[in-house]
PDB file of C-alpha atoms in Angstrom:
ATOM      1  CA  MET S   1      -4.082 154.808 143.836  1.00  0.00           C
ATOM      2  CA  GLY S   2      -2.417 151.524 142.990  1.00  0.00           C
ATOM      3  CA  VAL S   3       1.064 150.048 143.122  1.00  0.00           C
ATOM      4  CA  GLY S   4       2.887 147.525 140.970  1.00  0.00           C
ATOM      5  CA  ALA S   5       6.151 145.647 141.373  1.00  0.00           C
ATOM      6  CA  VAL S   6       8.839 144.812 138.809  1.00  0.00           C
ATOM      7  CA  VAL S   7      10.500 142.057 140.828  1.00  0.00           C
ATOM      8  CA  VAL S   8      13.785 141.094 139.202  1.00  0.00           C
ATOM      9  CA  ASP S   9      15.766 138.081 140.387  1.00  0.00           C
ATOM     10  CA  GLN S  10      18.637 136.429 138.450  1.00  0.00           C
ATOM     11  CA  GLY S  11      17.660 138.285 135.283  1.00  0.00           C
ATOM     12  CA  ARG S  12      14.027 137.064 135.438  1.00  0.00           C
ATOM     13  CA  VAL S  13      10.890 139.074 136.198  1.00  0.00           C
ATOM     14  CA  LEU S  14       8.001 137.887 138.361  1.00  0.00           C
ATOM     15  CA  LEU S  15       4.512 137.835 136.800  1.00  0.00           C
ATOM     16  CA  VAL S  16       1.111 136.963 138.219  1.00  0.00           C
ATOM     17  CA  ARG S  17      -2.009 135.769 136.352  1.00  0.00           C
ATOM     18  CA  ARG S  18      -4.959 137.797 137.637  1.00  0.00           C
ATOM     19  CA  GLY S  19      -7.666 135.764 139.352  1.00  0.00           C
ATOM     20  CA  ARG S  20     -10.165 138.654 139.449  1.00  0.00           C
ATOM     21  CA  GLU S  21     -11.178 141.685 137.473  1.00  0.00           C
ATOM     22  CA  PRO S  22      -9.772 143.860 136.231  1.00  0.00           C
ATOM     23  CA  LEU S  23      -7.779 141.835 133.712  1.00  0.00           C
ATOM     24  CA  LYS S  24      -8.916 138.448 135.031  1.00  0.00           C
ATOM     25  CA  GLY S  25      -6.911 135.663 133.402  1.00  0.00           C
ATOM     26  CA  LYS S  26      -4.228 138.033 132.104  1.00  0.00           C
ATOM     27  CA  TRP S  27      -0.556 137.972 133.057  1.00  0.00           C
ATOM     28  CA  SER S  28       0.687 141.151 134.690  1.00  0.00           C
ATOM     29  CA  LEU S  29       2.909 142.573 137.370  1.00  0.00           C
ATOM     30  CA  PRO S  30       2.049 141.856 141.022  1.00  0.00           C
ATOM     31  CA  GLY S  31       0.269 144.776 142.652  1.00  0.00           C
ATOM     32  CA  GLY S  32      -3.000 146.314 143.681  1.00  0.00           C
ATOM     33  CA  MET S  33      -4.694 149.158 145.505  1.00  0.00           C
ATOM     34  CA  LEU S  34      -3.230 151.032 148.459  1.00  0.00           C
ATOM     35  CA  GLU S  35      -5.028 150.790 151.779  1.00  0.00           C
ATOM     36  CA  LEU S  36      -6.089 154.069 153.488  1.00  0.00           C
ATOM     37  CA  GLY S  37      -3.030 155.629 155.086  1.00  0.00           C
ATOM     38  CA  GLU S  38      -0.581 153.128 153.592  1.00  0.00           C
ATOM     39  CA  SER S  39       2.678 154.330 152.067  1.00  0.00           C
ATOM     40  CA  LEU S  40       3.554 153.438 148.486  1.00  0.00           C
ATOM     41  CA  ALA S  41       6.501 151.282 149.593  1.00  0.00           C
ATOM     42  CA  GLY S  42       4.334 149.617 152.230  1.00  0.00           C
ATOM     43  CA  GLY S  43       1.598 148.938 149.698  1.00  0.00           C
ATOM     44  CA  VAL S  44       3.882 147.355 147.111  1.00  0.00           C
ATOM     45  CA  THR S  45       5.554 145.195 149.719  1.00  0.00           C
ATOM     46  CA  ARG S  46       2.122 144.066 151.055  1.00  0.00           C
ATOM     47  CA  GLU S  47       0.663 143.380 147.619  1.00  0.00           C
ATOM     48  CA  VAL S  48       3.647 141.297 146.477  1.00  0.00           C
ATOM     49  CA  ALA S  49       3.514 139.256 149.653  1.00  0.00           C
ATOM     50  CA  GLU S  50      -0.258 138.708 149.385  1.00  0.00           C
ATOM     51  CA  GLU S  51      -0.155 137.662 145.745  1.00  0.00           C
ATOM     52  CA  THR S  52       3.122 135.744 145.532  1.00  0.00           C
ATOM     53  CA  GLY S  53       4.311 134.801 149.058  1.00  0.00           C
ATOM     54  CA  LEU S  54       7.597 136.674 148.454  1.00  0.00           C
ATOM     55  CA  GLN S  55       9.012 139.390 150.669  1.00  0.00           C
ATOM     56  CA  VAL S  56      10.447 142.251 148.607  1.00  0.00           C
ATOM     57  CA  GLU S  57      12.290 145.497 149.128  1.00  0.00           C
ATOM     58  CA  PRO S  58      11.238 148.396 146.892  1.00  0.00           C
ATOM     59  CA  ILE S  59      14.356 149.959 145.369  1.00  0.00           C
ATOM     60  CA  GLU S  60      13.013 152.863 143.310  1.00  0.00           C
ATOM     61  CA  LEU S  61      10.084 154.151 141.338  1.00  0.00           C
ATOM     62  CA  ILE S  62      10.176 152.967 137.728  1.00  0.00           C
ATOM     63  CA  GLU S  63       7.149 154.757 136.385  1.00  0.00           C
ATOM     64  CA  LEU S  64       3.904 156.491 137.384  1.00  0.00           C
ATOM     65  CA  ILE S  65       1.143 155.539 134.918  1.00  0.00           C
ATOM     66  CA  GLU S  66      -2.501 156.211 134.416  1.00  0.00           C
ATOM     67  CA  ARG S  67      -4.715 153.272 133.271  1.00  0.00           C
ATOM     68  CA  ILE S  68      -8.245 153.795 132.033  1.00  0.00           C
ATOM     69  CA  LEU S  69     -10.116 150.661 131.088  1.00  0.00           C
ATOM     70  CA  HIS S  70     -13.363 150.940 129.111  1.00  0.00           C
ATOM     71  CA  GLU S  71     -16.294 148.587 128.543  1.00  0.00           C
ATOM     72  CA  GLU S  72     -19.270 148.600 126.244  1.00  0.00           C
ATOM     73  CA  GLY S  73     -22.648 149.483 127.838  1.00  0.00           C
ATOM     74  CA  PRO S  74     -26.117 150.053 126.571  1.00  0.00           C
ATOM     75  CA  GLU S  75     -25.272 153.691 125.903  1.00  0.00           C
ATOM     76  CA  GLY S  76     -21.869 153.061 124.339  1.00  0.00           C
ATOM     77  CA  GLN S  77     -18.441 152.907 125.845  1.00  0.00           C
ATOM     78  CA  ARG S  78     -18.008 153.811 129.485  1.00  0.00           C
ATOM     79  CA  VAL S  79     -15.077 153.896 131.911  1.00  0.00           C
ATOM     80  CA  ARG S  80     -14.991 150.675 133.960  1.00  0.00           C
ATOM     81  CA  TYR S  81     -11.742 151.267 135.886  1.00  0.00           C
ATOM     82  CA  HIS S  82      -9.486 154.341 136.285  1.00  0.00           C
ATOM     83  CA  TYR S  83      -6.177 153.866 138.143  1.00  0.00           C
ATOM     84  CA  VAL S  84      -3.019 155.813 138.820  1.00  0.00           C
ATOM     85  CA  ILE S  85      -0.284 153.199 139.443  1.00  0.00           C
ATOM     86  CA  ALA S  86       3.196 153.646 140.908  1.00  0.00           C
ATOM     87  CA  ASP S  87       5.414 150.832 139.594  1.00  0.00           C
ATOM     88  CA  TYR S  88       8.505 150.042 141.668  1.00  0.00           C
ATOM     89  CA  LEU S  89      11.612 148.058 140.974  1.00  0.00           C
ATOM     90  CA  CYS S  90      11.909 145.474 143.759  1.00  0.00           C
ATOM     91  CA  ARG S  91      14.251 142.780 144.881  1.00  0.00           C
ATOM     92  CA  VAL S  92      13.420 139.588 146.711  1.00  0.00           C
ATOM     93  CA  VAL S  93      14.543 139.421 150.348  1.00  0.00           C
ATOM     94  CA  GLY S  94      12.624 136.301 151.486  1.00  0.00           C
ATOM     95  CA  GLY S  95       9.528 134.213 151.337  1.00  0.00           C
ATOM     96  CA  THR S  96       8.395 131.232 149.183  1.00  0.00           C
ATOM     97  CA  LEU S  97       6.831 131.660 145.758  1.00  0.00           C
ATOM     98  CA  LYS S  98       3.142 130.645 145.646  1.00  0.00           C
ATOM     99  CA  ALA S  99       0.037 132.131 144.096  1.00  0.00           C
ATOM    100  CA  ALA S 100      -2.437 133.638 146.552  1.00  0.00           C
ATOM    101  CA  SER S 101      -4.992 136.438 147.040  1.00  0.00           C
ATOM    102  CA  ASP S 102      -5.892 138.010 143.711  1.00  0.00           C
ATOM    103  CA  ALA S 103      -3.441 135.854 141.678  1.00  0.00           C
ATOM    104  CA  ASP S 104      -4.328 132.420 140.453  1.00  0.00           C
ATOM    105  CA  ALA S 105      -0.819 131.686 139.148  1.00  0.00           C
ATOM    106  CA  VAL S 106       2.719 133.138 139.525  1.00  0.00           C
ATOM    107  CA  ARG S 107       5.888 132.527 137.563  1.00  0.00           C
ATOM    108  CA  TRP S 108       9.328 133.828 136.727  1.00  0.00           C
ATOM    109  CA  VAL S 109       9.819 134.786 133.080  1.00  0.00           C
ATOM    110  CA  GLU S 110      12.965 135.345 130.995  1.00  0.00           C
ATOM    111  CA  ARG S 111      13.387 138.470 128.879  1.00  0.00           C
ATOM    112  CA  ALA S 112      12.658 136.602 125.638  1.00  0.00           C
ATOM    113  CA  GLU S 113       9.207 135.649 126.995  1.00  0.00           C
ATOM    114  CA  TRP S 114       7.962 139.099 127.816  1.00  0.00           C
ATOM    115  CA  ASN S 115       9.538 140.698 124.724  1.00  0.00           C
ATOM    116  CA  SER S 116       7.833 138.276 122.270  1.00  0.00           C
ATOM    117  CA  HIS S 117       4.345 137.427 121.143  1.00  0.00           C
ATOM    118  CA  SER S 118       4.283 134.509 123.520  1.00  0.00           C
ATOM    119  CA  ALA S 119       1.269 132.882 125.213  1.00  0.00           C
ATOM    120  CA  LEU S 120       1.667 135.407 128.017  1.00  0.00           C
ATOM    121  CA  ALA S 121      -0.007 138.072 125.770  1.00  0.00           C
ATOM    122  CA  LEU S 122       1.264 140.963 127.891  1.00  0.00           C
ATOM    123  CA  ASP S 123      -0.115 144.436 127.511  1.00  0.00           C
ATOM    124  CA  PRO S 124       2.381 146.741 125.686  1.00  0.00           C
ATOM    125  CA  ILE S 125       2.437 149.158 128.667  1.00  0.00           C
ATOM    126  CA  THR S 126       3.256 146.312 130.985  1.00  0.00           C
ATOM    127  CA  VAL S 127       6.111 145.213 128.680  1.00  0.00           C
ATOM    128  CA  ARG S 128       7.492 148.757 128.610  1.00  0.00           C
ATOM    129  CA  ILE S 129       7.456 148.922 132.423  1.00  0.00           C
ATOM    130  CA  ILE S 130       9.052 145.462 132.750  1.00  0.00           C
ATOM    131  CA  ASP S 131      11.821 146.484 130.327  1.00  0.00           C
ATOM    132  CA  ARG S 132      12.536 149.715 132.244  1.00  0.00           C
ATOM    133  CA  GLY S 133      12.648 147.810 135.532  1.00  0.00           C
ATOM    134  CA  TRP S 134      14.804 145.032 134.099  1.00  0.00           C
ATOM    135  CA  GLN S 135      17.237 147.493 132.534  1.00  0.00           C
ATOM    136  CA  ARG S 136      17.542 149.488 135.775  1.00  0.00           C
ATOM    137  CA  ALA S 137      18.081 146.251 137.774  1.00  0.00           C
ATOM    138  CA  THR S 138      20.828 145.245 135.308  1.00  0.00           C
ATOM    139  CA  GLU S 139      22.530 148.665 135.720  1.00  0.00           C
ATOM    140  CA  LEU S 140      22.363 148.473 139.547  1.00  0.00           C
ATOM    141  CA  ASP S 141      23.777 144.921 139.451  1.00  0.00           C
ATOM    142  CA  ARG S 142      26.674 146.021 137.204  1.00  0.00           C
ATOM    143  CA  GLU S 143      27.376 149.037 139.483  1.00  0.00           C
ATOM    144  CA  SER S 144      27.364 146.776 142.497  1.00  0.00           C
ATOM    145  CA  LYS S 145      29.885 144.330 140.899  1.00  0.00           C
ATOM    146  CA  GLU S 146      32.181 147.216 139.880  1.00  0.00           C
ATOM    147  CA  ARG S 147      32.306 148.427 143.496  1.00  0.00           C
ATOM    148  CA  ARG S 148      33.459 145.019 144.778  1.00  0.00           C
TER     149      ARG S 148
END
C-alpha cells in the first residue's frame, strides 16, 4: 500500500522528481510505501517530510488508485510493480523545501505547468489527481474566506 500527497500552497502544487525506480527521473507527487503498522495519514506525512523537508497536514483523501507498471521480459510483458495508492490533499504546516530521500529534485508548479505538455511530462493519471486536489483546495480556501 502506498500514499501520495497533493500539497497545495498559494495555488501551486508540490512535485518531486523521482531519484529511484519506479519512475526514476519522472516528475510526480511526493509519496511512497507505508511502513508496517503505519496509518495512512502518518505515512503521507512521513513520506512528504522525507522527500521534501516539508511538514504537512493531510486534509482529506482525494482518490484511491491502482497502478500496475509493466516491463518487457524474455517471455513478453510482465508486471514490474503493482501498487494501491491513497492520494491525500495536504497543506504545509512547516519545514524547509529541499530534495531528499527518494527525490532528486523538488519544485512548486503553477496550474498551467501541470495542465500543459511541458517539460514535466506528467502522467495523465497524476495530472487528474493534481487537478482534483487543487480544485478541492480552492473550494476549501473559498469556504474559509466566506466564514471570515
